[in-house]
CSV table of C-alpha atoms and ligand atoms in Angstrom, one decimal:
chain,number,residue,atom,x,y,z
Z,1,MET,CA,-0.6,-11.4,-39.6
Z,2,ILE,CA,-2.9,-8.8,-37.9
Z,3,ASN,CA,-6.5,-8.4,-39.0
Z,4,LEU,CA,-8.9,-5.7,-37.8
Z,5,LYS,CA,-12.5,-6.0,-38.7
Z,6,GLY,CA,-15.1,-3.4,-38.1
Z,7,ILE,CA,-13.4,-1.8,-35.1
Z,8,GLU,CA,-15.7,0.9,-33.4
Z,9,LYS,CA,-15.0,2.9,-30.4
Z,10,THR,CA,-17.0,5.6,-28.7
Z,11,PHE,CA,-16.0,7.9,-25.8
Z,12,ASP,CA,-18.9,9.3,-24.0
Z,13,GLY,CA,-21.1,9.7,-27.0
Z,14,ASN,CA,-18.2,10.7,-29.3
Z,15,LYS,CA,-17.6,8.1,-31.9
Z,16,VAL,CA,-13.8,8.1,-32.5
Z,17,LEU,CA,-13.4,4.9,-34.5
Z,18,LYS,CA,-16.1,4.3,-37.1
Z,19,GLY,CA,-15.5,0.8,-38.4
Z,20,ILE,CA,-11.8,0.3,-39.1
Z,21,ASN,CA,-10.8,-2.6,-41.4
Z,22,LEU,CA,-7.1,-3.2,-41.7
Z,23,GLU,CA,-4.9,-6.1,-42.6
Z,24,ILE,CA,-1.2,-6.0,-41.7
Z,25,LYS,CA,1.1,-8.6,-43.1
Z,26,SER,CA,3.9,-10.1,-41.1
Z,27,GLY,CA,7.1,-7.9,-41.5
Z,28,GLU,CA,5.2,-4.9,-42.7
Z,29,VAL,CA,6.0,-1.4,-41.4
Z,30,VAL,CA,2.8,0.5,-41.4
Z,31,ALA,CA,2.8,4.3,-41.1
Z,32,LEU,CA,-0.5,5.6,-39.7
Z,33,ILE,CA,-1.0,9.2,-40.7
Z,34,GLY,CA,-3.8,11.7,-40.5
Z,35,PRO,CA,-4.9,14.9,-38.9
Z,36,SER,CA,-4.9,15.4,-35.1
Z,37,GLY,CA,-7.9,13.9,-33.3
Z,38,THR,CA,-8.5,11.4,-36.0
Z,39,GLY,CA,-8.2,8.3,-33.8
Z,40,LYS,CA,-4.7,7.1,-34.6
Z,41,THR,CA,-3.8,6.7,-30.9
Z,42,THR,CA,-7.1,5.2,-30.1
Z,43,LEU,CA,-6.7,2.6,-32.8
Z,44,LEU,CA,-3.2,1.6,-31.5
Z,45,ARG,CA,-4.6,1.3,-28.0
Z,46,THR,CA,-7.4,-0.9,-29.0
Z,47,ILE,CA,-5.0,-3.3,-30.7
Z,48,ASN,CA,-3.0,-3.4,-27.5
Z,49,PHE,CA,-6.2,-3.6,-25.5
Z,50,LEU,CA,-5.3,-0.7,-23.3
Z,51,GLU,CA,-8.6,0.4,-24.6
Z,52,LYS,CA,-11.4,-2.1,-25.4
Z,53,ALA,CA,-13.1,-1.5,-28.7
Z,54,ASP,CA,-16.9,-1.6,-28.5
Z,55,LYS,CA,-17.4,-3.6,-31.7
Z,56,GLY,CA,-15.3,-5.5,-34.2
Z,57,SER,CA,-12.8,-8.3,-34.0
Z,58,ILE,CA,-9.0,-8.4,-33.8
Z,59,THR,CA,-6.9,-11.3,-35.1
Z,60,ILE,CA,-3.3,-11.8,-34.3
Z,61,ASP,CA,-2.1,-14.9,-36.1
Z,62,GLU,CA,-4.3,-17.8,-35.0
Z,63,LEU,CA,-6.0,-15.9,-32.2
Z,64,THR,CA,-9.2,-14.0,-32.9
Z,65,ILE,CA,-10.9,-11.9,-30.3
Z,66,ASP,CA,-14.4,-10.5,-30.6
Z,67,ASN,CA,-14.4,-7.2,-28.8
Z,68,GLU,CA,-18.0,-7.6,-27.7
Z,69,GLN,CA,-17.3,-10.7,-25.6
Z,70,VAL,CA,-13.7,-10.5,-24.6
Z,71,SER,CA,-12.7,-11.5,-21.1
Z,72,GLU,CA,-10.0,-9.9,-19.0
Z,73,LYS,CA,-7.9,-13.0,-19.5
Z,74,ASP,CA,-8.2,-12.8,-23.3
Z,75,MET,CA,-7.2,-9.2,-23.2
Z,76,ILE,CA,-4.0,-10.1,-21.3
Z,77,LEU,CA,-3.4,-12.9,-23.8
Z,78,MET,CA,-3.6,-10.4,-26.7
Z,79,ARG,CA,-1.5,-7.8,-24.9
Z,80,ARG,CA,1.2,-10.4,-24.6
Z,81,GLN,CA,1.3,-10.7,-28.4
Z,82,THR,CA,1.8,-7.0,-28.8
Z,83,ALA,CA,4.2,-4.4,-27.5
Z,84,MET,CA,3.6,-0.7,-27.2
Z,85,VAL,CA,6.0,2.2,-27.5
Z,86,PHE,CA,4.6,5.4,-26.0
Z,87,GLN,CA,4.8,9.0,-27.0
Z,88,ASN,CA,6.2,9.9,-23.5
Z,89,TYR,CA,8.3,6.7,-23.2
Z,90,ASN,CA,6.6,5.5,-20.0
Z,91,LEU,CA,9.6,3.6,-18.7
Z,92,PHE,CA,9.1,2.0,-15.2
Z,93,ARG,CA,10.5,4.8,-13.1
Z,94,ASN,CA,11.4,2.6,-10.2
Z,95,LYS,CA,13.6,0.3,-12.3
Z,96,THR,CA,17.0,0.6,-13.8
Z,97,ILE,CA,17.4,0.5,-17.6
Z,98,LEU,CA,18.4,-3.1,-17.5
Z,99,GLU,CA,15.4,-4.0,-15.2
Z,100,ASN,CA,13.0,-2.1,-17.5
Z,101,VAL,CA,13.9,-4.3,-20.4
Z,102,MET,CA,14.1,-7.5,-18.3
Z,103,GLU,CA,10.8,-6.9,-16.4
Z,104,GLY,CA,8.3,-8.3,-19.0
Z,105,LEU,CA,10.6,-11.2,-19.8
Z,106,ILE,CA,10.7,-12.3,-16.1
Z,107,VAL,CA,7.3,-11.4,-14.9
Z,108,VAL,CA,5.2,-12.1,-18.0
Z,109,GLN,CA,7.2,-14.6,-20.0
Z,110,LYS,CA,8.6,-16.4,-17.0
Z,111,LYS,CA,12.1,-16.5,-18.3
Z,112,SER,CA,15.1,-17.2,-16.0
Z,113,LYS,CA,17.0,-14.2,-14.8
Z,114,GLU,CA,20.1,-15.2,-16.8
Z,115,GLU,CA,18.1,-15.6,-20.0
Z,116,ALA,CA,16.2,-12.4,-19.5
Z,117,GLU,CA,19.4,-10.5,-18.9
Z,118,LYS,CA,21.0,-11.9,-22.0
Z,119,ILE,CA,18.1,-10.9,-24.2
Z,120,ALA,CA,17.8,-7.5,-22.5
Z,121,ARG,CA,21.5,-6.7,-23.0
Z,122,GLN,CA,21.2,-7.6,-26.7
Z,123,GLU,CA,18.3,-5.3,-27.2
Z,124,ILE,CA,19.9,-2.5,-25.2
Z,125,GLU,CA,23.0,-2.9,-27.4
Z,126,ARG,CA,20.9,-2.6,-30.5
Z,127,VAL,CA,19.7,0.8,-29.4
Z,128,GLY,CA,23.3,1.7,-28.4
Z,129,LEU,CA,22.9,2.3,-24.6
Z,130,LEU,CA,24.8,-0.6,-23.0
Z,131,ASP,CA,26.7,1.9,-20.9
Z,132,LYS,CA,23.5,3.1,-19.2
Z,133,VAL,CA,22.2,-0.3,-17.9
Z,134,GLU,CA,22.6,0.5,-14.2
Z,135,GLN,CA,21.0,4.0,-14.4
Z,136,TYR,CA,17.4,5.0,-13.8
Z,137,PRO,CA,15.1,6.5,-16.5
Z,138,ILE,CA,15.2,9.9,-14.8
Z,139,GLU,CA,18.9,10.1,-15.6
Z,140,LEU,CA,18.5,9.6,-19.3
Z,141,SER,CA,17.6,12.1,-22.0
Z,142,GLY,CA,14.3,11.8,-23.7
Z,143,GLY,CA,15.8,10.3,-26.8
Z,144,GLN,CA,17.7,7.8,-24.7
Z,145,GLN,CA,14.5,6.9,-22.8
Z,146,GLN,CA,12.6,6.3,-26.0
Z,147,ARG,CA,15.4,4.1,-27.3
Z,148,ILE,CA,15.0,2.0,-24.2
Z,149,GLY,CA,11.2,2.1,-24.7
Z,150,ILE,CA,11.9,0.5,-28.1
Z,151,ALA,CA,14.4,-2.0,-26.6
Z,152,ARG,CA,11.8,-3.0,-23.9
Z,153,ALA,CA,9.2,-3.6,-26.7
Z,154,MET,CA,11.7,-5.5,-28.9
Z,155,ALA,CA,12.8,-7.8,-26.0
Z,156,LEU,CA,9.3,-9.2,-25.7
Z,157,HIS,CA,9.5,-10.5,-29.3
Z,158,PRO,CA,5.9,-9.3,-30.0
Z,159,LYS,CA,4.0,-10.3,-33.1
Z,160,VAL,CA,3.5,-6.6,-33.7
Z,161,MET,CA,5.0,-3.5,-32.2
Z,162,LEU,CA,2.8,-0.5,-31.8
Z,163,LEU,CA,4.4,2.9,-31.7
Z,164,ASP,CA,2.4,6.1,-30.9
Z,165,GLU,CA,4.3,9.1,-32.2
Z,166,PRO,CA,7.6,7.9,-30.8
Z,167,THR,CA,9.5,11.0,-31.7
Z,168,SER,CA,7.0,13.8,-31.2
Z,169,SER,CA,8.2,14.7,-27.7
Z,170,LEU,CA,11.8,15.1,-29.0
Z,171,ASP,CA,13.9,17.8,-30.6
Z,172,PRO,CA,15.0,17.1,-34.2
Z,173,GLU,CA,18.4,15.8,-33.2
Z,174,ARG,CA,17.1,13.3,-30.6
Z,175,SER,CA,14.3,12.5,-33.0
Z,176,LEU,CA,16.7,11.5,-35.6
Z,177,GLU,CA,18.6,9.2,-33.2
Z,178,VAL,CA,15.3,7.4,-32.5
Z,179,LEU,CA,14.3,7.2,-36.1
Z,180,LYS,CA,17.7,5.6,-36.9
Z,181,VAL,CA,17.0,3.0,-34.3
Z,182,LEU,CA,13.6,2.3,-35.7
Z,183,GLN,CA,15.0,1.9,-39.2
Z,184,LYS,CA,17.3,-0.7,-37.7
Z,185,VAL,CA,14.4,-2.4,-36.0
Z,186,ALA,CA,12.4,-2.4,-39.3
Z,187,LYS,CA,15.3,-4.3,-41.0
Z,188,THR,CA,15.0,-7.1,-38.5
Z,189,GLY,CA,11.6,-8.0,-40.0
Z,190,MET,CA,9.6,-6.8,-37.0
Z,191,THR,CA,6.0,-6.0,-37.8
Z,192,MET,CA,5.3,-2.4,-36.8
Z,193,VAL,CA,2.5,0.1,-36.8
Z,194,ILE,CA,3.6,3.6,-36.2
Z,195,ALA,CA,1.3,6.6,-35.7
Z,196,THR,CA,3.5,9.4,-37.0
Z,197,HIS,CA,3.7,13.0,-38.2
Z,198,GLU,CA,7.2,12.3,-39.5
Z,199,MET,CA,6.7,12.3,-43.2
Z,200,ASP,CA,10.3,11.2,-43.9
Z,201,PHE,CA,9.8,8.2,-41.7
Z,202,ALA,CA,6.5,7.3,-43.5
Z,203,LYS,CA,8.2,7.8,-46.9
Z,204,TYR,CA,11.5,6.0,-46.4
Z,205,VAL,CA,11.0,3.4,-43.7
Z,206,SER,CA,7.5,2.3,-43.9
Z,207,ASN,CA,6.3,0.0,-46.7
Z,208,HIS,CA,2.6,0.6,-46.2
Z,209,VAL,CA,0.9,3.9,-45.4
Z,210,VAL,CA,-2.6,4.2,-44.0
Z,211,PHE,CA,-4.3,7.6,-44.1
Z,212,MET,CA,-6.9,8.0,-41.5
Z,213,GLU,CA,-9.4,10.8,-41.0
Z,214,ASN,CA,-12.3,11.3,-38.6
Z,215,GLY,CA,-12.4,7.7,-37.5
Z,216,HIS,CA,-12.2,6.2,-41.0
Z,217,ILE,CA,-9.4,4.8,-43.1
Z,218,VAL,CA,-9.6,7.1,-46.2
Z,219,GLU,CA,-6.9,5.4,-48.2
Z,220,GLU,CA,-4.0,3.0,-47.9
Z,221,GLY,CA,-1.2,1.8,-50.1
Z,222,SER,CA,2.5,1.9,-50.7
Z,223,PRO,CA,4.4,5.1,-49.7
Z,224,GLU,CA,5.0,5.9,-53.4
Z,225,LYS,CA,1.3,5.7,-54.2
Z,226,ILE,CA,0.1,7.7,-51.2
Z,227,PHE,CA,2.7,10.4,-51.5
Z,228,THR,CA,2.8,10.8,-55.3
Z,229,ASP,CA,-0.4,9.5,-56.7
Z,230,PRO,CA,-3.2,9.2,-54.1
Z,231,SER,CA,-6.6,8.2,-55.5
Z,232,GLN,CA,-8.6,10.2,-52.9
Z,233,GLU,CA,-8.9,14.0,-53.2
Z,234,ARG,CA,-8.7,14.2,-49.4
Z,235,THR,CA,-5.4,12.3,-49.2
Z,236,LYS,CA,-3.9,14.5,-51.9
Z,237,GLN,CA,-4.9,17.6,-49.8
Z,238,PHE,CA,-3.4,16.2,-46.6
Z,239,VAL,CA,-0.2,15.2,-48.2
Z,240,GLN,CA,0.2,18.5,-49.9
Z,241,GLU,CA,-0.4,20.4,-46.7
Z,242,LEU,CA,2.3,18.4,-45.0
Z,243,GLU,CA,4.9,19.0,-47.7
Z,244,ASN,CA,4.1,22.7,-48.1
Z,245,PRO,CA,2.6,23.8,-44.8
Z,246,PHE,CA,2.8,27.5,-45.7
Z,247,THR,CA,1.2,27.6,-49.1
C,1,MET,CA,15.1,20.0,39.4
C,2,ASP,CA,16.5,17.0,41.3
C,3,LEU,CA,18.9,15.3,38.9
C,4,GLU,CA,19.6,12.5,41.3
C,5,PHE,CA,15.9,11.7,41.5
C,6,ILE,CA,15.8,11.7,37.7
C,7,MET,CA,18.7,9.2,37.6
C,8,ASN,CA,16.8,7.1,40.0
C,9,ILE,CA,13.5,6.9,38.3
C,10,PHE,CA,15.0,6.6,34.8
C,11,PRO,CA,15.5,2.8,34.9
C,12,THR,CA,12.1,2.3,36.4
C,13,LEU,CA,10.5,4.2,33.5
C,14,LEU,CA,12.7,2.5,30.9
C,15,LYS,CA,11.5,-0.9,32.1
C,16,THR,CA,8.0,0.0,30.8
C,17,LEU,CA,9.4,1.0,27.4
C,18,PRO,CA,9.2,-2.5,25.9
C,19,LEU,CA,5.4,-2.4,26.4
C,20,THR,CA,5.1,1.0,24.6
C,21,ILE,CA,7.3,-0.3,21.8
C,22,TYR,CA,5.3,-3.5,21.6
C,23,ILE,CA,2.0,-1.5,21.3
C,24,VAL,CA,3.5,0.8,18.7
C,25,VAL,CA,4.9,-1.9,16.5
C,26,VAL,CA,1.8,-4.2,16.6
C,27,THR,CA,-0.5,-1.2,16.1
C,28,ALA,CA,1.6,0.2,13.2
C,29,ILE,CA,1.6,-3.2,11.4
C,30,LEU,CA,-2.1,-3.9,11.9
C,31,GLY,CA,-3.1,-0.3,11.3
C,32,PHE,CA,-1.2,-0.4,8.0
C,33,LEU,CA,-2.9,-3.6,7.0
C,34,LEU,CA,-6.3,-2.1,7.9
C,35,ALA,CA,-5.4,1.1,6.0
C,36,VAL,CA,-4.5,-1.0,2.9
C,37,ILE,CA,-7.8,-2.7,2.9
C,38,VAL,CA,-9.8,0.5,3.5
C,39,THR,CA,-7.8,2.3,0.8
C,40,ALA,CA,-8.4,-0.6,-1.7
C,41,ILE,CA,-12.1,-0.5,-1.0
C,42,ARG,CA,-12.3,3.2,-1.4
C,43,LEU,CA,-10.2,3.3,-4.6
C,44,LYS,CA,-12.2,0.5,-6.1
C,45,LYS,CA,-15.4,2.4,-5.3
C,46,ILE,CA,-17.2,-0.7,-4.2
C,47,PRO,CA,-20.7,0.5,-3.6
C,48,VAL,CA,-22.0,0.9,0.0
C,49,ILE,CA,-18.8,-0.5,1.6
C,50,SER,CA,-16.8,2.3,0.0
C,51,GLN,CA,-19.2,4.9,1.4
C,52,LEU,CA,-19.0,3.2,4.8
C,53,MET,CA,-15.2,3.4,4.7
C,54,ASP,CA,-15.4,7.2,3.8
C,55,LEU,CA,-17.6,7.6,6.9
C,56,TYR,CA,-15.2,5.6,9.0
C,57,THR,CA,-12.1,7.6,8.1
C,58,SER,CA,-14.0,10.9,8.3
C,59,PHE,CA,-15.3,10.1,11.8
C,60,MET,CA,-12.0,8.7,13.1
C,61,ARG,CA,-10.0,11.7,11.8
C,62,SER,CA,-12.4,14.2,13.2
C,63,THR,CA,-12.6,12.9,16.8
C,64,PRO,CA,-10.0,12.8,19.6
C,65,GLY,CA,-8.0,9.6,20.0
C,66,LEU,CA,-8.9,9.6,23.7
C,67,ILE,CA,-12.5,9.1,22.9
C,68,HIS,CA,-11.8,6.1,20.7
C,69,ILE,CA,-9.8,4.5,23.6
C,70,PHE,CA,-12.7,5.1,26.0
C,71,VAL,CA,-15.3,3.9,23.6
C,72,VAL,CA,-13.5,0.7,22.8
C,73,TYR,CA,-12.5,0.0,26.4
C,74,TYR,CA,-15.9,0.7,28.0
C,75,GLY,CA,-18.1,0.3,25.0
C,76,LEU,CA,-17.0,-3.0,23.5
C,77,PRO,CA,-17.7,-5.1,26.6
C,78,VAL,CA,-21.2,-3.7,26.9
C,79,LEU,CA,-21.8,-4.3,23.2
C,80,PHE,CA,-20.6,-7.9,23.4
C,81,ARG,CA,-22.5,-8.5,26.7
C,82,ALA,CA,-25.7,-7.4,24.8
C,83,ILE,CA,-25.2,-10.3,22.4
C,84,GLY,CA,-24.3,-12.7,25.2
C,85,ILE,CA,-20.5,-12.8,25.0
C,86,ASP,CA,-18.3,-12.0,27.9
C,87,ILE,CA,-15.0,-10.3,26.8
C,88,ASN,CA,-13.8,-9.4,30.3
C,89,PHE,CA,-10.9,-11.8,29.9
C,90,ILE,CA,-9.4,-9.5,27.2
C,91,SER,CA,-6.4,-7.6,28.4
C,92,ARG,CA,-6.0,-3.8,28.5
C,93,VAL,CA,-3.2,-4.2,26.0
C,94,THR,CA,-5.5,-5.8,23.5
C,95,PHE,CA,-8.2,-3.1,24.0
C,96,SER,CA,-5.5,-0.5,23.6
C,97,ILE,CA,-4.2,-1.9,20.4
C,98,THR,CA,-7.7,-2.3,19.1
C,99,ALA,CA,-8.5,1.3,19.7
C,100,LEU,CA,-5.3,2.6,18.3
C,101,VAL,CA,-5.4,0.4,15.2
C,102,LEU,CA,-8.9,1.8,14.4
C,103,TYR,CA,-7.6,5.3,14.8
C,104,ASN,CA,-4.2,4.9,13.1
C,105,GLY,CA,-5.7,2.9,10.2
C,106,ALA,CA,-8.0,5.8,9.3
C,107,PHE,CA,-5.1,8.2,9.3
C,108,VAL,CA,-2.8,5.9,7.3
C,109,SER,CA,-5.6,5.3,4.8
C,110,GLU,CA,-5.8,9.0,4.2
C,111,ILE,CA,-2.1,9.0,3.5
C,112,LEU,CA,-2.1,5.9,1.2
C,113,ARG,CA,-5.0,7.0,-1.0
C,114,PRO,CA,-3.4,10.2,-2.4
C,115,SER,CA,0.0,8.6,-2.6
C,116,TYR,CA,-1.5,5.8,-4.7
C,117,LEU,CA,-3.2,8.3,-6.9
C,118,ALA,CA,0.0,10.3,-7.3
C,119,VAL,CA,1.6,7.5,-9.3
C,120,PRO,CA,1.0,8.6,-13.0
C,121,SER,CA,-1.6,6.6,-15.0
C,122,GLN,CA,1.1,6.1,-17.6
C,123,GLN,CA,3.0,3.8,-15.2
C,124,HIS,CA,-0.2,1.7,-15.0
C,125,GLU,CA,-0.4,1.6,-18.8
C,126,ALA,CA,3.2,0.7,-19.3
C,127,ALA,CA,2.9,-2.3,-17.0
C,128,THR,CA,-0.4,-3.3,-18.5
C,129,SER,CA,0.9,-3.0,-22.0
C,130,VAL,CA,3.7,-5.5,-21.5
C,131,GLY,CA,1.1,-8.0,-20.5
C,132,MET,CA,1.2,-7.9,-16.7
C,133,THR,CA,-1.8,-9.0,-14.7
C,134,ASN,CA,-3.4,-6.4,-12.4
C,135,TRP,CA,-1.7,-8.0,-9.4
C,136,GLN,CA,1.8,-8.2,-11.1
C,137,LYS,CA,1.4,-4.5,-12.1
C,138,HIS,CA,0.8,-3.4,-8.5
C,139,ILE,CA,3.4,-5.5,-6.9
C,140,ARG,CA,6.2,-4.8,-9.4
C,141,VAL,CA,5.5,-1.3,-10.6
C,142,ILE,CA,2.9,0.6,-8.6
C,143,PHE,CA,3.4,-0.2,-4.9
C,144,PRO,CA,7.2,0.4,-5.1
C,145,GLN,CA,6.4,3.9,-6.4
C,146,VAL,CA,3.7,4.6,-3.8
C,147,LEU,CA,6.0,3.9,-0.9
C,148,PRO,CA,8.5,6.7,-1.3
C,149,ILE,CA,5.6,9.1,-1.8
C,150,ALA,CA,3.9,8.0,1.3
C,151,LEU,CA,6.8,7.4,3.6
C,152,PRO,CA,7.3,11.0,4.9
C,153,SER,CA,3.7,11.1,6.0
C,154,LEU,CA,3.8,7.6,7.3
C,155,GLY,CA,6.7,8.7,9.5
C,156,ASN,CA,4.6,11.4,11.0
C,157,ALA,CA,1.7,9.0,11.6
C,158,LEU,CA,4.1,6.7,13.3
C,159,ILE,CA,5.3,9.4,15.7
C,160,ASP,CA,1.7,10.5,16.3
C,161,LEU,CA,1.0,6.9,17.2
C,162,LEU,CA,3.8,6.8,19.7
C,163,LYS,CA,2.5,10.0,21.3
C,164,ASP,CA,-1.0,8.6,21.4
C,165,THR,CA,0.1,5.7,23.5
C,166,SER,CA,0.6,8.2,26.3
C,167,LEU,CA,-3.2,8.3,26.6
C,168,LEU,CA,-3.5,4.7,27.4
C,169,PHE,CA,-2.7,5.2,31.1
C,170,LEU,CA,-6.2,6.6,31.4
C,171,ILE,CA,-7.7,3.1,31.1
C,172,GLY,CA,-5.1,1.9,33.6
C,173,LEU,CA,-2.3,0.6,31.4
C,174,VAL,CA,1.1,0.8,33.0
C,175,ASP,CA,3.2,2.0,30.1
C,176,ILE,CA,5.7,4.9,30.4
C,177,MET,CA,3.0,7.4,31.1
C,178,GLY,CA,1.2,5.0,33.5
C,179,GLN,CA,4.5,4.4,35.4
C,180,ALA,CA,5.1,8.1,35.5
C,181,ASP,CA,1.6,8.6,37.0
C,182,ILE,CA,2.4,6.0,39.7
C,183,ILE,CA,5.7,7.6,40.6
C,184,ILE,CA,4.0,11.0,40.9
C,185,ALA,CA,1.3,9.6,43.2
C,186,ASN,CA,3.9,7.7,45.3
C,187,THR,CA,5.9,10.9,45.8
C,188,LEU,CA,2.8,12.9,46.5
C,189,GLY,CA,3.4,15.1,43.5
C,190,VAL,CA,6.6,16.6,44.8
C,191,TYR,CA,8.7,15.5,41.8
C,192,GLN,CA,6.0,16.0,39.2
C,193,LEU,CA,8.3,18.2,37.0
C,194,GLU,CA,11.2,15.8,37.1
C,195,VAL,CA,9.0,12.9,36.1
C,196,TYR,CA,7.4,14.7,33.2
C,197,VAL,CA,10.7,16.0,31.9
C,198,THR,CA,12.2,12.5,32.1
C,199,ILE,CA,9.4,10.9,30.1
C,200,ALA,CA,9.4,13.7,27.6
C,201,LEU,CA,13.1,12.9,27.0
C,202,ILE,CA,12.2,9.2,26.6
C,203,TYR,CA,9.5,10.0,24.0
C,204,TRP,CA,11.8,12.3,22.2
C,205,GLY,CA,14.5,9.7,22.0
C,206,CYS,CA,12.1,7.2,20.6
C,207,SER,CA,10.8,9.7,18.0
C,208,ILE,CA,14.3,10.4,16.8
C,209,LEU,CA,14.9,6.7,16.4
C,210,LEU,CA,11.7,6.3,14.5
C,211,GLU,CA,12.6,9.2,12.3
C,212,GLN,CA,15.9,7.6,11.5
C,213,VAL,CA,14.2,4.4,10.5
C,214,ILE,CA,11.8,6.2,8.2
C,215,ARG,CA,14.7,8.2,6.6
C,216,PHE,CA,16.6,5.1,5.9
C,217,LEU,CA,13.5,3.5,4.3
C,218,GLU,CA,12.9,6.7,2.2
C,219,LYS,CA,16.5,6.5,0.9
C,220,LYS,CA,16.2,2.9,0.2
C,221,THR,CA,12.8,3.0,-1.6
C,222,GLY,CA,13.4,6.3,-3.4
C,223,LYS,CA,16.8,5.7,-4.9
C,224,TYR,CA,15.4,6.0,-8.4
C,225,LEU,CA,14.4,9.6,-7.8
C,226,ARG,CA,17.9,10.8,-7.3
I,301,ATP,N1,-9.9,8.4,-22.9
I,301,ATP,C1,-10.6,9.2,-23.7
I,301,ATP,N2,-11.8,9.8,-23.2
I,301,ATP,C2,-12.5,10.6,-24.0
I,301,ATP,N3,-12.2,11.0,-25.3
I,301,ATP,C3,-11.0,10.5,-25.8
I,301,ATP,C4,-10.2,9.6,-25.0
I,301,ATP,N4,-9.2,9.3,-25.8
I,301,ATP,C5,-9.3,9.9,-27.0
I,301,ATP,N5,-10.4,10.6,-27.0
I,301,ATP,C6,-10.9,11.4,-28.1
I,301,ATP,O1,-10.9,10.7,-29.3
I,301,ATP,C7,-10.5,11.4,-30.4
I,301,ATP,C8,-9.4,10.8,-31.1
I,301,ATP,O2,-8.2,10.9,-30.3
I,301,ATP,P1,-6.8,10.2,-30.6
I,301,ATP,O3,-5.9,10.5,-29.5
I,301,ATP,O4,-7.0,8.8,-31.0
I,301,ATP,O5,-6.4,11.0,-32.0
I,301,ATP,P2,-5.0,11.0,-32.7
I,301,ATP,O6,-5.4,10.7,-34.1
I,301,ATP,O7,-4.1,10.1,-32.1
I,301,ATP,O8,-4.6,12.5,-32.6
I,301,ATP,P3,-3.1,13.2,-32.5
I,301,ATP,O9,-2.5,13.2,-33.9
I,301,ATP,O10,-3.4,14.5,-32.0
I,301,ATP,O11,-2.3,12.3,-31.6
I,301,ATP,C9,-10.2,12.8,-29.9
I,301,ATP,O12,-11.4,13.6,-30.1
I,301,ATP,C10,-10.1,12.7,-28.4
I,301,ATP,O13,-10.5,13.8,-27.7
I,302,MG,MG1,-2.3,10.5,-31.0
C-alpha cells in the first residue's frame, strides 16, 4: 500500500504540487490524468525521490518517510521499493539489453550473476525481446527500448511501478505494442501508477483514475465513474475535451 | 645527410627512450589522477577550493610549459629552503614529473569536465531510480560513458605530453633530446640536421604507437555506440 499525505513541491517560487493526498492499494493500476503542466510527472518523481517534496509524507508498506527530514540514505531506501519507467526510456546506453535488466539486481539487490540473469531473461521474455539480449539500446526501436524499460522495472520486483507517459514518444503502432505489454504486467498484480494521455489505457487497463489539475487532485474514482459520471464539473469538461477534441 | 651517421647514433638515442617513456607513463597516470580530483572539485562547486582550481587550470593552460618546468626546478628548492627544508636530494626526473603533472593535470581536467557534462542527465536519473548510490551510479553507468567521449582528446593530451618532455633537457635531463644535445655538442654541430631528423623520427614513431593504443581503447570503451 502506498500513502501520500500533504505532498507539496515548489520550483523556484512556482508551487507545482499543492498538497496531494492519495492512497493506492496493493495491485491497483492507477491512471494519472490531467492537463499539461499539472504536476503529474513531478508527483511520480517525488514518489521515486528523484525529486524531494518540500512537505508531506510518503508511506510504502511499513516504511513512512517525512519529506521534511529525510536523509540521503532514506531516499535510497525508498527508491529501492519503487521503479520508474521514463518517457524517453532512459536505458543505460553503455550496457546490453540483458545487462540493463540485470544491473539493478546485481548492484542494488546484490543477487548472484546467475540468479540475476535468470530473472532478467524471464522479464525480457515477458516483453517479447529475448532475441535482443546481446544488443545495445541504440540498436532497438523506441517501442522495443520502452519494453526493456518495463522489463528493467519489473525485474526489481518493486512495491510500485511508476510510469511517466510511457508511450508518448512512440508512434501509434509502437505505442500499442507497449500498451499490450503493460496490460500483461497489470495482470500480474503489479501495483502501478501511470501518468498518461492514453484514454483507452486509462479506461480499459486501469482500475483507478486520478484527475489532477494545477497541483491538486480534483477527483478520483473508478474509470466508469470518471469517464461516464464524474461529480466535478471540471472533470466532466476535461473528459469531454479528450473524447471530442474538435467540438 | 649522412645516413651512416644516423645509423650510428640511432642506438645511442634509443637507449634514452626508456627514460622518456617512464616520464610519460608516470606523468600520464599521476596527471590523470590529479585531473580527476580537480574536475570533481570543480563539478561539485565546493566553495573557495573550486575557484582556486579554476584559477589553477586557467593559469596552467595559458602559460608555456617551459616556464612551469623552470619554476618547479628552480623555484621549489628556494621555496622549501625558506621553510627550512633542503630538497636538493630530489632528482631531476622527479622535478620533471612534478612540473609535467601539474601542467598535464590542468589540461586533462579541461577535457574531463565537458566530457562528464556531456553524459545526459537522464542517465544519472535512470541509475538513481533503480536505487544505486551516488558512487555505484558513477562507477557503473556514468564513468564508462565519459571515457569514450574523452578519449580522443585524452589521446591528443598524451601526445602533447610526449612532445613536452623534449623541453626537459633545458634543466639538464638526459632524455632523447638531452642526448641529442650532447651528440651535437660532441660533433661541434656538424651533424645537427642528422640528429634532429633522427629524433623527430623517434618522436613520430612513439606518437603513432600512442595513437594506436588510444584507438584501441576508443573501440573497446565505445562499442555501445556502434
Ligand atoms: N526541475 C524543474 N524546475 C523548474 N520547474 C519545473 C521542474 N520540473 C517541473 N517544473 C514545472 O512544474 C510544472 C509541472 O510540471 P510537470 O512536468 O510535473 O507537469 P505534467 O503534469 O507532467 O505535464 P505534462 O502532461 O506536460 O507532462 C510545470 O509548470 C513545469 O514547468
Ligand atoms: Mg509529464
